[in-house]
Amino acid sequence: MCDLTVKTRSQDGMWVITLVGELTSQDRETIYGTVPWLSPDIVTQTVAFDMSGLSYINSAGIALLIRFAREAQQRGYELFAYGVSTHYQKVFRIVGLTGYIELFADEYGALETFRRRRVHAREQSE
Amino acid sequence: MDMTDNSDDVVLLETSLAADLGTEKIAMQEVELSLRQIGVPVDRIDDFKTMTAEGCLNAIEHGYGFDANQQYELMLIQSGRELILRVRDRGRSSAGPACCVKGNWMNDYGEPRGWGLVIIDALSDSWTLKCDGGITELEVRVEIWICGGGSTVV
């Protein structure tokens, strides 16, 4: 039984993947089905995980995130996550995920950084 | 099930659970309840819950191959200022790989696995994984300052 619900949306050009419930190995296909690089309709290079609704992440769930982060980096995507509990922030640091996923307290922080970098990128290209 | 070393040790929790995915969450809840009752700080309770889950998952997957007809054993012991978590299974002939080498997982191409023991290694003061006579036992030790008896509900 899958105890994870996943919703996706575009927020000002940032692709947001909202995870609610429990992230374990049983959610493999659910997570992989959200990757933006599999859909030509999704034009973004930034993906943000909303983890404020996650109650449990086990090591298999961590492995899913690592695989996602690895593929995102190889494809030139930047990854954000917000709403991660203090405890799981610690676990992410232990496994090295924080080197590849930027953590924010909330969606506002992630969006502000995303917008600032987009403006900066536009200025650089002019 | 006798997993105590010292007659002064206090067994906080002793249980057996089916080797079925999801039972590690039951173990987590029972460990949390036990630790709250003796006043362990909340942040350390979270660490213990995660170590409990990973220890149980190790037994469920590597000990019994997710066979819900089998049972693994869990014990939580207070030994002075130390808390000892023991997870025991009887389903394998060797302990297997003791730890995942973190390495540079960004450049690896296989499925990233083995993080449970890496997490336990980082959150605990010490741990061992031993196999003897068909019994595999994971033991995790953490020195902890107890606030005193009573519940610590946050």
Tab-separated table of N, CA and C in Angstrom, chain A residues 3 22 24-26 28 32 56-60 62-64 66-67 69-70 73-74 87-88 90-91 93-97 100, chain B residues 21 24-25 28 43-44 46-48 50 53-54 57 102 104-116 118-119 122-123:
chain	number	residue	atom	x	y	z
A	3	ASP	N	1.656	4.868	0.923
A	3	ASP	CA	1.214	5.848	1.908
A	3	ASP	C	1.683	7.238	1.559
A	22	GLU	N	4.354	9.308	3.758
A	22	GLU	CA	5.578	8.588	4.098
A	22	GLU	C	6.380	8.278	2.839
A	24	THR	N	9.045	6.009	1.329
A	24	THR	CA	9.753	4.736	1.505
A	24	THR	C	10.002	4.126	0.133
A	25	SER	N	10.575	2.946	0.094
A	25	SER	CA	10.913	2.337	-1.186
A	25	SER	C	9.682	1.998	-2.005
A	26	GLN	N	8.543	1.906	-1.365
A	26	GLN	CA	7.339	1.524	-2.094
A	26	GLN	C	6.807	2.651	-2.965
A	28	ARG	N	8.575	4.293	-5.229
A	28	ARG	CA	9.515	4.510	-6.323
A	28	ARG	C	8.845	5.069	-7.573
A	32	TYR	N	9.231	8.803	-9.381
A	32	TYR	CA	9.842	8.905	-10.702
A	32	TYR	C	8.850	9.440	-11.738
A	56	TYR	N	7.356	10.572	7.669
A	56	TYR	CA	8.322	9.488	7.854
A	56	TYR	C	9.106	9.292	6.569
A	57	ILE	N	10.416	9.257	6.699
A	57	ILE	CA	11.297	8.950	5.565
A	57	ILE	C	12.250	7.867	6.039
A	58	ASN	N	12.291	6.748	5.365
A	58	ASN	CA	13.270	5.740	5.764
A	58	ASN	C	14.447	5.740	4.782
A	59	SER	N	15.387	4.857	4.995
A	59	SER	CA	16.617	4.894	4.184
A	59	SER	C	16.320	4.592	2.719
A	60	ALA	N	15.290	3.792	2.467
A	60	ALA	CA	14.912	3.536	1.076
A	60	ALA	C	14.352	4.797	0.431
A	62	ILE	N	15.279	7.774	1.320
A	62	ILE	CA	16.491	8.582	1.123
A	62	ILE	C	17.162	8.176	-0.190
A	63	ALA	N	17.210	6.877	-0.450
A	63	ALA	CA	17.826	6.393	-1.694
A	63	ALA	C	17.079	6.926	-2.913
A	64	LEU	N	15.771	7.019	-2.828
A	64	LEU	CA	14.987	7.585	-3.931
A	64	LEU	C	15.376	9.036	-4.170
A	66	ILE	N	18.189	10.467	-3.375
A	66	ILE	CA	19.557	10.511	-3.893
A	66	ILE	C	19.556	10.242	-5.390
A	67	ARG	N	18.795	9.254	-5.808
A	67	ARG	CA	18.739	8.949	-7.239
A	67	ARG	C	18.138	10.127	-8.012
A	69	ALA	N	18.215	13.298	-7.085
A	69	ALA	CA	19.193	14.390	-7.071
A	69	ALA	C	20.311	14.130	-8.079
A	70	ARG	N	20.723	12.889	-8.162
A	70	ARG	CA	21.799	12.541	-9.084
A	70	ARG	C	21.371	12.820	-10.516
A	73	GLN	N	21.004	16.621	-11.223
A	73	GLN	CA	22.271	17.322	-11.413
A	73	GLN	C	22.877	16.995	-12.778
A	74	GLN	N	22.776	15.741	-13.167
A	74	GLN	CA	23.323	15.342	-14.463
A	74	GLN	C	22.621	16.056	-15.609
A	87	HIS	N	14.865	17.131	12.224
A	87	HIS	CA	15.478	15.800	12.295
A	87	HIS	C	15.906	15.310	10.910
A	88	TYR	N	15.023	15.456	9.937
A	88	TYR	CA	15.372	14.959	8.604
A	88	TYR	C	16.401	15.850	7.909
A	90	LYS	N	18.916	16.864	9.476
A	90	LYS	CA	20.120	16.218	10.012
A	90	LYS	C	20.443	14.947	9.205
A	91	VAL	N	19.405	14.166	8.934
A	91	VAL	CA	19.618	12.930	8.166
A	91	VAL	C	20.105	13.251	6.755
A	93	ARG	N	21.885	15.758	5.889
A	93	ARG	CA	23.307	16.136	6.002
A	93	ARG	C	24.172	14.904	6.144
A	94	ILE	N	23.697	13.937	6.922
A	94	ILE	CA	24.468	12.707	7.144
A	94	ILE	C	24.756	12.006	5.817
A	95	VAL	N	23.764	11.914	4.963
A	95	VAL	CA	23.949	11.162	3.716
A	95	VAL	C	24.488	12.031	2.591
A	96	GLY	N	24.698	13.324	2.860
A	96	GLY	CA	25.289	14.191	1.844
A	96	GLY	C	24.311	14.823	0.875
A	97	LEU	N	23.027	14.680	1.124
A	97	LEU	CA	22.026	15.240	0.208
A	97	LEU	C	22.036	16.766	0.202
A	100	TYR	N	23.431	18.747	-2.570
A	100	TYR	CA	22.791	18.730	-3.886
A	100	TYR	C	21.364	19.245	-3.858
B	21	LEU	N	7.112	-5.151	6.032
B	21	LEU	CA	7.341	-3.709	5.899
B	21	LEU	C	6.197	-2.952	6.557
B	24	GLU	N	8.187	-1.668	11.303
B	24	GLU	CA	9.212	-0.810	11.911
B	24	GLU	C	8.584	0.458	12.487
B	25	LYS	N	7.441	0.847	11.936
B	25	LYS	CA	6.757	2.032	12.457
B	25	LYS	C	6.127	1.737	13.821
B	28	MET	N	8.945	1.997	16.167
B	28	MET	CA	9.267	3.404	16.417
B	28	MET	C	8.339	3.994	17.470
B	43	ASP	N	14.654	15.711	20.704
B	43	ASP	CA	15.496	15.561	19.515
B	43	ASP	C	16.221	14.219	19.521
B	44	ARG	N	16.563	13.728	20.691
B	44	ARG	CA	17.214	12.415	20.760
B	44	ARG	C	16.196	11.310	20.531
B	46	ASP	N	13.810	11.478	18.376
B	46	ASP	CA	13.733	11.374	16.913
B	46	ASP	C	14.904	10.561	16.364
B	47	ASP	N	16.091	10.796	16.907
B	47	ASP	CA	17.263	10.028	16.463
B	47	ASP	C	17.046	8.539	16.738
B	48	PHE	N	16.524	8.246	17.924
B	48	PHE	CA	16.312	6.855	18.291
B	48	PHE	C	15.258	6.186	17.419
B	50	THR	N	14.559	6.883	14.351
B	50	THR	CA	15.156	6.596	13.046
B	50	THR	C	16.088	5.402	13.132
B	53	ALA	N	13.956	2.310	13.327
B	53	ALA	CA	13.378	1.962	12.026
B	53	ALA	C	14.422	1.286	11.149
B	54	GLU	N	15.606	1.856	11.098
B	54	GLU	CA	16.631	1.300	10.219
B	54	GLU	C	17.116	-0.062	10.709
B	57	LEU	N	14.344	-2.461	9.762
B	57	LEU	CA	14.319	-2.685	8.313
B	57	LEU	C	15.459	-3.612	7.891
B	102	LYS	N	30.022	5.445	1.764
B	102	LYS	CA	29.316	6.569	1.168
B	102	LYS	C	29.908	6.942	-0.172
B	104	ASN	N	31.320	8.665	-3.367
B	104	ASN	CA	30.751	9.746	-4.141
B	104	ASN	C	29.554	9.201	-4.886
B	105	TRP	N	28.403	9.237	-4.246
B	105	TRP	CA	27.248	8.577	-4.856
B	105	TRP	C	26.780	9.317	-6.103
B	106	MET	N	27.240	10.550	-6.255
B	106	MET	CA	26.875	11.284	-7.454
B	106	MET	C	27.462	10.657	-8.706
B	107	ASN	N	28.602	10.016	-8.560
B	107	ASN	CA	29.243	9.439	-9.737
B	107	ASN	C	29.005	7.950	-9.873
B	108	ASP	N	28.250	7.385	-8.930
B	108	ASP	CA	27.929	5.968	-9.042
B	108	ASP	C	26.710	5.820	-9.928
B	109	TYR	N	26.553	4.648	-10.503
B	109	TYR	CA	25.437	4.494	-11.419
B	109	TYR	C	24.418	3.458	-10.943
B	110	GLY	N	24.767	2.761	-9.875
B	110	GLY	CA	23.812	1.785	-9.369
B	110	GLY	C	22.777	2.440	-8.486
B	111	GLU	N	21.832	1.648	-8.038
B	111	GLU	CA	20.819	2.139	-7.116
B	111	GLU	C	21.507	2.422	-5.779
B	112	PRO	N	21.416	3.641	-5.287
B	112	PRO	CA	22.092	3.965	-4.026
B	112	PRO	C	21.431	3.246	-2.850
B	113	ARG	N	22.103	2.319	-2.215
B	113	ARG	CA	21.529	1.552	-1.121
B	113	ARG	C	22.481	1.512	0.047
B	114	GLY	N	21.987	0.924	1.138
B	114	GLY	CA	22.839	0.720	2.301
B	114	GLY	C	22.928	1.906	3.230
B	115	TRP	N	21.985	2.838	3.140
B	115	TRP	CA	22.087	4.043	3.942
B	115	TRP	C	21.665	3.834	5.396
B	116	GLY	N	20.953	2.772	5.680
B	116	GLY	CA	20.483	2.556	7.047
B	116	GLY	C	21.609	2.529	8.062
B	118	VAL	N	24.653	3.622	7.641
B	118	VAL	CA	25.361	4.912	7.618
B	118	VAL	C	24.670	5.884	8.574
B	119	ILE	N	23.344	5.890	8.520
B	119	ILE	CA	22.575	6.781	9.390
B	119	ILE	C	22.748	6.367	10.852
B	122	ALA	N	26.076	7.474	12.215
B	122	ALA	CA	26.189	8.901	12.512
B	122	ALA	C	25.393	9.312	13.747
B	123	LEU	N	24.292	8.643	14.000
B	123	LEU	CA	23.420	9.066	15.103
B	123	LEU	C	23.763	8.397	16.439
